[in-house]
Amino acid sequence: KQRLPVHVSHKDWHNFTREGDTGSVEGAPHSSDRGFTPKCEITGKDALSALARARTQQCQQEIANLVCLHLAGQLMPKSVQRQCQFTGKVNSGLTWEEPDVGALPPEKPLRVLYMLVVHGRAIRQLRRLIKAIYHQDHFYYIHVDQRSDYLHREVVQLAQSYENMRVTPWRMVTIWGGASLLTMYLRSMKDLLEMPDWPWDFFINLSATDYPTKTNEELILFLSKHRHKNFLKSHGRDNARFIKKQGLDRLFHECDSHMWRLGERQIPEGIVVDGGSDWFALTRNFVEYVTYTKDILVSELRQFYKYTLLPAESFFHTVLENSKACDSLVDNNLRVTNWNRKLGCRCQYKHIVDWCGCSPNDFKPQDVVRLQQLSRPTFFARKFESSVNQEVLDILDAHLFGELPSETPGLKGYWENVYDSIDQMGGLSDVTMTAYPAFTRLALRELQGSKKQPKQPYCRFTASGLPSSVELYFYDDHFQGYLVKQEVQSGETLEIWMMPQGSLKLSQQGGAIGRIQGLEVGTEWDPKERIFRNFGGLIGPLDEPVAVQKWSRGLNLTVTVVWIDPTYIIAASYDITVDMDADFTQYKPPLARPLRPGYWTVRLLRFWELLAEVRFLVVPLTVRNKEPLRKGDNWLHAGPSKGQYMEQNFQALSGILNLPPRVEAERDANHNSELLGKELEAWTDESLRSFWSVGGICTKDDSKSCPSLPKCSKTRWSSLSPDPKSELSPVTHDGRLR
Ligand code: UDX
């Protein structure tokens, strides 16, 4: 039997702060132990830490080489000559008037190049964005993160319909905050200058989580008045503090899809570095300068920013402000960013970059006021995620284009793909590879023998292979479940809606105290949006679930959280203090794994009185490393060694918690843990059945064998039903898509 280690939190070297104090690794191994050859003696703490953590030998060698070059003073420019004829920062203040209603279009309207830099899977929102910003006179160049294959396939397909839309023929792994983001921009700019059939004037970048707040016409009117200006927003604080916070005085290197911090460096003399936002609007002239100039200013700065965290937030600012065109700067990026640093700066990227990065929050309807109270011109806002809130996009859309008729289909629905069989098993984990086919089995079984309907002998279907795709389905900004598309042996494609069954119980007593609003267990907790990104909450024995409590304001409290496994072992018990104004509390107990599959209970108690209780399922897996479970894999379902989830034993609490005797539950669990094949499948299905119900089944084409099945195109919840807000239609007579 295999024993998995209890979860250990990585300590010191994750302790990077935004102020940029050094992290540390105690006893990092000597680099020569690791199979690469350093060309000098490396003693710096950061460099040693990076070498100890880098996974591949190639990455370690790159790090070692760079550090040695840097130590020899051969990597970073020492001084760079400033070419701006003015001292200090030049910022042309623009006078901003609301555009006159009915203003005449400019005589020579300019043409915008929209550079869309996208990743993830939210194709419907991306289509919606394109629909909002599209005009036949402008151009659209799209880079899709090399890891986002599903999105890439969709984008390639949609770009085929429009002559003024292209997808980069190359792709990069553009990790968050990485040097590759700047490399990607510079390469795209070169591509775009070498497209003689695309005479664009302005370069505007957008991500898939951006949305316009004004129409294209208003943007063009504005830019036409300022056609020689470059719009770049600066941090607006003390520059020395910015440099420190941003880590500009540190050397970074990107490899193994990570930004490694390698040590300190000097800012080159002779220039002023600046930075702030990497969302900008740049003139073609400036893009040409950056791309083609032989000026040392640019080549040296390119070299400096090649080893910089979040380089696109500073490279263009610094080049422009030190170049001859320095007086073309306008300190405004024409966007509104929904910053809430208390939530957005939680070091959430420390597994990707050796630094604490921040992200803006998603807009919700209550944030829309931020778009209205502005003293500067803005045309876009970020961030928006339909899986978090779609209503706010409806508000913006209505403002930009007028309300859609309320009978428009699909208005409140949102669908986002989580699995596409073209990606084969790469897109599946053992838990989803277990659950998705189980969903199909449950639905097909219900279809052939549901109690509500008389038996329909012809509605017997057998799945052929794994589901072909799975989508998340939201309605009115609430998660509604999974939609599983499944080909069946008759050749038809069915879509199955699996609805989660809530299991939260808030007790009366909790109501009296009045603070507890919710208790949830899941994985992929997002502290910024305060949601579980694992929307469906599928949890397997090797996962590390988190329990989250939601509170309203009220008296300070101390509460106890107890985790009970399917055999009534008290896996964890801990206290949390809930401050007066705390709205969320959250803790991931370091449980030894594997977790026992089956129904777990988490209780929230105050003075041992129950405030709330929630159940969650640890899914019995039918596959291990994507292969059917075999005899040797039985440890996976047997719970942790000696039934001990933590060093401390909490079993003495079972009396006060009034738990039933363990004997029977343990006997069943031990029996189940040995199951394989069809019996295991039956256990998995049965377990899932208590947490998921079939919301509906539809068929893509008319079903000959089961005429009572509705057609998906006419089924409101189906991902195959019309969704005009996200569908791209042919270009209208006025050159737009809406
Ligand atoms: C913040 C800042 O606002 C942004 O300017 C900076 O570049 C990153 O940090 P945030 O919302 O955290 O923004 O970043 P995000 O929008 O997720 O990413 C920035 C860009 O990189 C986007 O265009 C995004 O699509 C792209 N990206 C990000 C990828 O291509 N792949 C990733 O894995 C992450």
Coordinates of N, CA, C and O in Angstrom, one line a residue, residues 235-374:
H235 N 2.5 54.8 -13.7 CA 2.1 54.4 -12.4 C 1.6 55.5 -11.5 O 0.8 55.3 -10.6
G236 N 2.1 56.7 -11.8 CA 1.6 57.9 -11.1 C 2.1 58.0 -9.6 O 1.4 58.6 -8.8
R237 N 3.2 57.4 -9.3 CA 3.7 57.4 -7.9 C 5.2 57.8 -8.0 O 5.7 58.2 -9.0
D238 N 5.8 57.7 -6.8 CA 7.2 57.9 -6.8 C 8.0 56.9 -7.6 O 7.7 55.7 -7.5
N239 N 8.9 57.3 -8.5 CA 9.5 56.4 -9.4 C 10.4 55.3 -8.8 O 10.4 54.2 -9.2
A240 N 11.1 55.7 -7.7 CA 12.0 54.8 -7.1 C 11.1 53.7 -6.5 O 11.5 52.5 -6.5
R241 N 10.0 54.0 -5.9 CA 9.1 53.0 -5.3 C 8.5 52.1 -6.4 O 8.4 50.9 -6.2
F242 N 8.2 52.7 -7.5 CA 7.7 51.9 -8.6 C 8.7 50.8 -9.1 O 8.4 49.7 -9.2
I243 N 10.0 51.3 -9.2 CA 11.0 50.4 -9.7 C 11.2 49.2 -8.7 O 11.3 48.1 -9.1
K244 N 11.1 49.5 -7.4 CA 11.2 48.4 -6.4 C 10.1 47.5 -6.5 O 10.2 46.3 -6.5
K245 N 8.9 48.1 -6.5 CA 7.6 47.3 -6.4 C 7.5 46.4 -7.6 O 7.0 45.3 -7.6
Q246 N 8.0 46.9 -8.8 CA 7.8 46.2 -10.0 C 9.0 45.2 -10.2 O 9.0 44.4 -11.2
G247 N 10.0 45.3 -9.4 CA 11.1 44.4 -9.5 C 12.0 44.7 -10.7 O 12.7 43.9 -11.3
L248 N 12.0 46.0 -11.1 CA 12.8 46.4 -12.3 C 14.3 46.3 -12.0 O 15.1 46.2 -12.9
D249 N 14.6 46.4 -10.7 CA 16.0 46.3 -10.3 C 16.4 44.9 -10.0 O 17.4 44.6 -9.3
R250 N 15.7 43.9 -10.5 CA 16.0 42.5 -10.3 C 16.2 41.9 -11.7 O 15.4 42.3 -12.7
L251 N 17.1 40.9 -11.8 CA 17.2 40.2 -13.0 C 16.3 39.0 -13.0 O 16.3 38.2 -12.0
F252 N 15.5 38.8 -14.1 CA 14.6 37.7 -14.2 C 14.9 36.9 -15.5 O 15.4 37.5 -16.4
H253 N 14.6 35.7 -15.5 CA 14.7 34.9 -16.7 C 13.6 33.9 -16.8 O 13.2 33.3 -15.8
E254 N 13.0 33.8 -18.0 CA 11.9 32.9 -18.2 C 12.4 31.6 -18.9 O 13.0 31.6 -19.9
C255 N 12.1 30.5 -18.2 CA 12.3 29.2 -18.8 C 11.4 28.2 -18.0 O 11.0 28.5 -16.9
D256 N 11.2 27.0 -18.6 CA 10.3 26.1 -17.9 C 8.9 26.7 -17.6 O 8.3 26.4 -16.5
S257 N 8.5 27.6 -18.4 CA 7.2 28.4 -18.1 C 7.2 29.0 -16.8 O 6.1 29.0 -16.1
H258 N 8.2 29.6 -16.4 CA 8.3 30.3 -15.1 C 9.3 31.5 -15.2 O 10.2 31.4 -16.0
M259 N 9.0 32.5 -14.5 CA 9.9 33.7 -14.4 C 10.7 33.5 -13.1 O 10.2 33.7 -12.0
W260 N 12.0 33.3 -13.3 CA 12.9 33.0 -12.2 C 13.6 34.3 -11.8 O 14.1 35.0 -12.7
R261 N 13.6 34.6 -10.5 CA 14.3 35.8 -10.1 C 15.8 35.4 -9.7 O 16.0 34.5 -9.0
L262 N 16.7 36.1 -10.4 CA 18.1 35.7 -10.3 C 19.0 36.6 -9.5 O 20.2 36.2 -9.3
G263 N 18.6 37.7 -9.1 CA 19.4 38.6 -8.3 C 19.2 40.1 -8.6 O 18.2 40.4 -9.3
E264 N 20.1 40.9 -8.1 CA 19.9 42.3 -8.3 C 20.5 42.8 -9.6 O 21.4 42.1 -10.1
R265 N 20.1 44.0 -10.0 CA 20.8 44.6 -11.1 C 20.6 46.1 -11.0 O 19.7 46.6 -10.2
Q266 N 21.4 46.9 -11.8 CA 21.3 48.3 -11.8 C 20.4 48.8 -13.0 O 20.4 48.2 -14.0
I267 N 19.6 49.8 -12.7 CA 18.9 50.5 -13.8 C 20.0 51.2 -14.6 O 20.8 51.9 -14.0
P268 N 20.0 51.1 -16.0 CA 21.0 51.8 -16.7 C 21.0 53.3 -16.4 O 20.0 53.9 -16.3
E269 N 22.2 53.8 -16.4 CA 22.3 55.3 -16.2 C 21.9 56.0 -17.5 O 21.9 55.5 -18.6
G270 N 21.5 57.3 -17.3 CA 21.3 58.1 -18.5 C 19.9 58.2 -18.9 O 19.5 59.1 -19.7
I271 N 19.1 57.2 -18.5 CA 17.6 57.2 -18.9 C 16.7 57.3 -17.7 O 17.1 57.0 -16.6
V272 N 15.5 57.6 -18.0 CA 14.5 57.5 -16.9 C 13.6 56.3 -17.2 O 13.1 56.2 -18.4
V273 N 13.5 55.4 -16.3 CA 12.5 54.3 -16.6 C 11.2 54.7 -16.0 O 11.1 55.4 -15.0
D274 N 10.2 54.2 -16.8 CA 8.8 54.5 -16.3 C 8.0 53.3 -16.6 O 8.5 52.3 -17.2
G275 N 6.8 53.3 -16.3 CA 5.9 52.1 -16.5 C 4.6 52.2 -15.8 O 4.4 53.2 -15.1
G276 N 3.8 51.3 -16.0 CA 2.5 51.3 -15.4 C 1.6 50.2 -16.0 O 1.8 49.1 -15.6
S277 N 0.8 50.6 -16.9 CA -0.1 49.6 -17.5 C 0.4 49.1 -18.9 O 1.0 49.9 -19.6
D278 N 0.2 47.8 -19.2 CA 0.6 47.3 -20.5 C -0.5 47.3 -21.5 O -0.5 46.6 -22.4
W279 N -1.5 48.1 -21.2 CA -2.6 48.3 -22.2 C -2.4 49.6 -22.7 O -2.4 50.6 -22.0
F280 N -2.3 49.7 -24.1 CA -1.9 51.0 -24.7 C -2.5 51.2 -26.0 O -3.1 50.3 -26.6
A281 N -2.3 52.4 -26.6 CA -2.7 52.7 -28.0 C -1.5 53.5 -28.5 O -1.1 54.6 -28.0
L282 N -0.8 52.9 -29.5 CA 0.4 53.4 -30.0 C 0.3 53.8 -31.5 O -0.4 53.1 -32.3
T283 N 1.0 54.8 -31.9 CA 0.9 55.2 -33.3 C 1.8 54.2 -34.2 O 2.7 53.7 -33.7
R284 N 1.4 54.2 -35.4 CA 2.2 53.3 -36.3 C 3.7 53.8 -36.4 O 4.6 53.0 -36.4
N285 N 3.8 55.1 -36.3 CA 5.2 55.7 -36.3 C 6.0 55.1 -35.2 O 7.2 54.7 -35.4
F286 N 5.4 55.1 -34.0 CA 6.2 54.6 -32.9 C 6.5 53.1 -33.0 O 7.6 52.7 -32.7
V287 N 5.5 52.4 -33.4 CA 5.7 51.0 -33.6 C 6.8 50.7 -34.6 O 7.7 49.8 -34.4
E288 N 6.8 51.5 -35.7 CA 7.9 51.4 -36.7 C 9.3 51.7 -36.1 O 10.2 51.0 -36.3
Y289 N 9.3 52.7 -35.2 CA 10.5 53.1 -34.6 C 11.0 51.9 -33.7 O 12.2 51.5 -33.8
V290 N 10.2 51.4 -32.9 CA 10.6 50.3 -32.0 C 11.0 49.1 -32.8 O 12.0 48.4 -32.4
T291 N 10.4 48.9 -33.9 CA 10.7 47.6 -34.7 C 11.9 47.8 -35.5 O 12.7 46.8 -35.6
Y292 N 12.1 48.9 -36.1 CA 13.2 49.0 -37.2 C 14.4 49.8 -36.8 O 15.4 49.7 -37.5
T293 N 14.3 50.7 -35.8 CA 15.4 51.6 -35.6 C 16.7 50.9 -35.3 O 16.6 49.8 -34.7
K294 N 17.7 51.5 -35.6 CA 19.1 51.0 -35.3 C 19.6 51.7 -34.0 O 20.7 51.5 -33.6
D295 N 18.8 52.6 -33.5 CA 19.2 53.4 -32.3 C 19.6 52.5 -31.2 O 18.9 51.5 -30.9
I296 N 20.7 52.8 -30.6 CA 21.2 52.0 -29.5 C 20.2 52.0 -28.3 O 20.0 51.1 -27.6
L297 N 19.5 53.2 -28.2 CA 18.5 53.3 -27.1 C 17.6 52.1 -27.2 O 17.3 51.4 -26.1
V298 N 17.1 51.7 -28.3 CA 16.1 50.6 -28.4 C 16.8 49.3 -28.3 O 16.3 48.4 -27.5
S299 N 18.0 49.1 -28.9 CA 18.6 47.8 -28.8 C 19.0 47.5 -27.3 O 18.8 46.4 -26.8
E300 N 19.5 48.5 -26.6 CA 19.9 48.3 -25.2 C 18.6 48.1 -24.4 O 18.7 47.2 -23.5
L301 N 17.6 48.8 -24.6 CA 16.4 48.6 -23.8 C 15.7 47.2 -24.1 O 15.2 46.6 -23.2
R302 N 15.8 46.8 -25.3 CA 15.3 45.4 -25.6 C 16.1 44.4 -24.8 O 15.5 43.5 -24.3
Q303 N 17.4 44.6 -24.7 CA 18.2 43.7 -24.0 C 17.8 43.8 -22.5 O 17.7 42.7 -21.8
F304 N 17.7 44.9 -22.0 CA 17.3 45.1 -20.6 C 16.0 44.5 -20.3 O 15.8 43.7 -19.3
Y305 N 15.0 44.7 -21.1 CA 13.6 44.1 -20.9 C 13.4 42.7 -21.2 O 12.4 42.1 -20.8
K306 N 14.5 42.1 -21.8 CA 14.4 40.7 -22.1 C 14.4 39.9 -20.8 O 14.0 38.7 -20.7
Y307 N 15.0 40.5 -19.8 CA 15.1 39.8 -18.5 C 14.4 40.6 -17.4 O 14.8 40.8 -16.3
T308 N 13.1 40.9 -17.7 CA 12.3 41.8 -16.9 C 11.0 41.2 -16.6 O 10.3 40.7 -17.5
L309 N 10.5 41.2 -15.4 CA 9.2 40.8 -15.0 C 8.2 41.8 -15.6 O 8.5 43.0 -15.6
L310 N 7.1 41.3 -16.1 CA 6.0 42.2 -16.6 C 6.6 43.3 -17.6 O 6.3 44.5 -17.4
P311 N 7.4 42.8 -18.5 CA 8.2 43.8 -19.3 C 7.3 44.8 -20.1 O 7.6 45.9 -20.3
A312 N 6.1 44.3 -20.6 CA 5.3 45.1 -21.4 C 4.7 46.3 -20.6 O 4.2 47.2 -21.2
E313 N 4.8 46.2 -19.3 CA 4.3 47.3 -18.5 C 5.3 48.4 -18.4 O 5.0 49.4 -17.7
S314 N 6.4 48.3 -19.0 CA 7.4 49.3 -18.8 C 8.3 49.6 -20.1 O 8.7 50.7 -20.3
F315 N 8.4 48.6 -20.9 CA 9.3 48.8 -22.1 C 8.9 49.9 -23.0 O 9.7 50.8 -23.3
F316 N 7.6 50.0 -23.4 CA 7.2 51.0 -24.3 C 7.2 52.4 -23.7 O 7.6 53.4 -24.4
H317 N 6.9 52.5 -22.4 CA 6.9 53.7 -21.7 C 8.4 54.3 -21.8 O 8.6 55.4 -22.1
T318 N 9.3 53.4 -21.4 CA 10.7 53.8 -21.2 C 11.3 54.2 -22.6 O 12.0 55.2 -22.7
V319 N 11.0 53.4 -23.6 CA 11.5 53.7 -24.9 C 11.0 55.1 -25.4 O 11.7 56.0 -25.7
L320 N 9.7 55.2 -25.3 CA 9.1 56.5 -25.8 C 9.6 57.7 -25.0 O 10.0 58.7 -25.6
E321 N 9.6 57.6 -23.7 CA 9.9 58.7 -22.9 C 11.4 59.2 -23.0 O 11.8 60.3 -22.6
N322 N 12.2 58.3 -23.5 CA 13.6 58.6 -23.7 C 14.0 58.9 -25.2 O 15.1 59.1 -25.5
S323 N 13.0 58.7 -26.0 CA 13.3 58.9 -27.5 C 13.0 60.3 -27.9 O 12.5 61.1 -27.1
K324 N 13.3 60.6 -29.2 CA 13.0 61.9 -29.7 C 11.6 62.2 -29.7 O 11.2 63.4 -29.7
A325 N 10.7 61.2 -29.8 CA 9.3 61.4 -29.8 C 8.7 61.5 -28.4 O 7.5 61.4 -28.3
C326 N 9.5 61.8 -27.4 CA 9.0 61.8 -26.0 C 7.8 62.7 -25.8 O 7.0 62.5 -25.0
D327 N 7.7 63.8 -26.7 CA 6.6 64.7 -26.4 C 5.3 64.2 -27.0 O 4.3 64.9 -26.9
S328 N 5.3 63.0 -27.6 CA 4.0 62.4 -28.1 C 3.3 61.6 -27.0 O 2.2 61.1 -27.3
L329 N 3.8 61.6 -25.8 CA 3.2 60.7 -24.8 C 2.0 61.4 -24.2 O 2.0 62.6 -23.9
V330 N 0.9 60.6 -24.0 CA -0.2 61.1 -23.2 C -0.3 60.0 -22.1 O -0.4 58.8 -22.4
D331 N -0.3 60.5 -20.9 CA -0.4 59.6 -19.7 C -1.8 59.2 -19.5 O -2.4 59.6 -18.5
N332 N -2.3 58.3 -20.3 CA -3.6 57.8 -20.2 C -3.7 56.6 -21.2 O -3.3 56.7 -22.3
N333 N -4.1 55.5 -20.7 CA -4.2 54.3 -21.5 C -5.6 54.1 -22.2 O -5.8 53.1 -22.8
L334 N -6.5 55.1 -21.9 CA -7.8 55.0 -22.5 C -8.7 53.9 -22.0 O -9.6 53.5 -22.6
R335 N -8.3 53.4 -20.8 CA -9.0 52.2 -20.2 C -9.3 52.5 -18.8 O -8.6 53.3 -18.1
V336 N -10.3 51.7 -18.3 CA -10.6 51.7 -16.9 C -10.3 50.3 -16.4 O -10.8 49.3 -16.9
T337 N -9.4 50.2 -15.4 CA -9.1 48.9 -14.8 C -9.7 48.8 -13.5 O -9.6 49.7 -12.7
N338 N -10.4 47.7 -13.2 CA -11.1 47.5 -12.0 C -10.2 47.0 -10.9 O -10.4 45.8 -10.5
W339 N -9.4 47.9 -10.4 CA -8.4 47.4 -9.3 C -9.1 47.4 -8.0 O -9.9 48.3 -7.6
N340 N -8.9 46.3 -7.3 CA -9.2 46.2 -5.9 C -8.1 45.4 -5.2 O -8.1 44.2 -5.1
R341 N -7.1 46.2 -4.9 CA -5.8 45.5 -4.5 C -5.9 44.6 -3.3 O -5.1 43.7 -3.2
K342 N -6.8 44.9 -2.5 CA -7.0 44.1 -1.3 C -7.3 42.6 -1.7 O -6.8 41.6 -1.1
L343 N -8.1 42.5 -2.8 CA -8.4 41.2 -3.3 C -7.4 40.7 -4.4 O -7.2 39.5 -4.5
G344 N -6.9 41.6 -5.1 CA -6.2 41.2 -6.4 C -4.7 41.1 -6.2 O -4.0 40.7 -7.1
C345 N -4.2 41.4 -5.0 CA -2.7 41.3 -4.8 C -2.5 40.3 -3.7 O -2.0 40.6 -2.6
R346 N -2.7 39.0 -4.0 CA -2.6 38.0 -3.0 C -1.5 37.0 -3.4 O -1.6 35.8 -3.0
C347 N -0.5 37.5 -4.1 CA 0.6 36.6 -4.5 C 0.1 35.3 -5.2 O 0.6 34.2 -5.1
Q348 N -1.0 35.5 -6.0 CA -1.6 34.4 -6.6 C -0.8 33.8 -7.8 O -1.1 32.8 -8.3
Y349 N 0.3 34.5 -8.2 CA 1.1 34.0 -9.3 C 2.4 33.4 -8.9 O 3.3 33.2 -9.7
K350 N 2.6 33.2 -7.6 CA 3.9 32.8 -7.2 C 4.4 31.4 -7.7 O 5.5 31.1 -7.7
H351 N 3.4 30.7 -8.2 CA 3.8 29.4 -8.9 C 4.3 29.7 -10.3 O 4.9 28.8 -11.0
I352 N 4.1 30.9 -10.8 CA 4.5 31.2 -12.2 C 5.6 32.2 -12.2 O 6.5 32.1 -13.0
V353 N 5.6 33.1 -11.3 CA 6.7 34.1 -11.3 C 7.2 34.2 -9.8 O 6.5 34.1 -8.9
D354 N 8.5 34.5 -9.7 CA 9.1 34.6 -8.3 C 8.8 36.0 -7.8 O 9.7 36.8 -7.6
W355 N 7.6 36.4 -7.7 CA 7.2 37.7 -7.3 C 5.7 37.7 -6.9 O 5.0 36.7 -7.3
C356 N 5.3 38.7 -6.2 CA 3.9 38.8 -5.9 C 3.2 39.7 -6.9 O 3.5 40.9 -6.9
G357 N 2.4 39.2 -7.8 CA 1.7 40.0 -8.8 C 0.3 40.3 -8.4 O -0.3 39.7 -7.5
C358 N -0.2 41.3 -9.1 CA -1.6 41.7 -8.8 C -2.4 41.6 -10.1 O -1.9 41.7 -11.2
S359 N -3.7 41.4 -9.9 CA -4.7 41.3 -11.0 C -5.9 42.2 -10.7 O -6.3 42.2 -9.6
P360 N -6.4 42.8 -11.7 CA -7.7 43.6 -11.5 C -8.8 42.6 -11.3 O -8.8 41.4 -11.7
N361 N -9.9 43.1 -10.6 CA -11.1 42.3 -10.4 C -12.0 42.3 -11.6 O -11.9 43.2 -12.4
D362 N -12.8 41.3 -11.7 CA -13.9 41.3 -12.7 C -14.9 42.3 -12.4 O -15.3 42.5 -11.2
F363 N -15.4 43.0 -13.4 CA -16.5 44.0 -13.2 C -17.8 43.2 -12.9 O -18.1 42.1 -13.4
K364 N -18.6 43.8 -12.0 CA -19.9 43.3 -11.7 C -20.8 44.5 -11.9 O -20.3 45.7 -11.9
P365 N -22.1 44.3 -11.9 CA -23.0 45.5 -12.1 C -22.7 46.6 -11.2 O -22.7 47.8 -11.6
Q366 N -22.4 46.4 -9.9 CA -22.2 47.5 -9.0 C -20.9 48.3 -9.2 O -20.8 49.3 -8.7
D367 N -20.1 47.7 -10.1 CA -18.8 48.5 -10.4 C -19.0 49.4 -11.6 O -18.1 50.2 -11.9
V368 N -20.1 49.4 -12.2 CA -20.3 50.1 -13.5 C -20.2 51.6 -13.2 O -19.7 52.4 -14.1
V369 N -20.5 52.1 -12.0 CA -20.3 53.5 -11.6 C -18.9 54.0 -11.9 O -18.6 55.1 -12.3
R370 N -17.9 53.0 -11.7 CA -16.5 53.4 -12.0 C -16.3 53.9 -13.4 O -15.3 54.5 -13.7
L371 N -17.2 53.4 -14.3 CA -17.0 53.8 -15.7 C -17.6 55.1 -16.0 O -17.3 55.8 -17.0
Q372 N -18.5 55.6 -15.1 CA -19.2 56.8 -15.3 C -18.5 58.0 -14.7 O -18.5 59.1 -15.3
Q373 N -17.8 57.8 -13.6 CA -17.2 59.0 -12.9 C -15.8 59.2 -13.3 O -14.9 59.0 -12.5
L374 N -15.6 59.6 -14.5 CA -14.2 59.7 -15.0 C -13.9 61.1 -15.6 O -14.8 61.7 -16.2

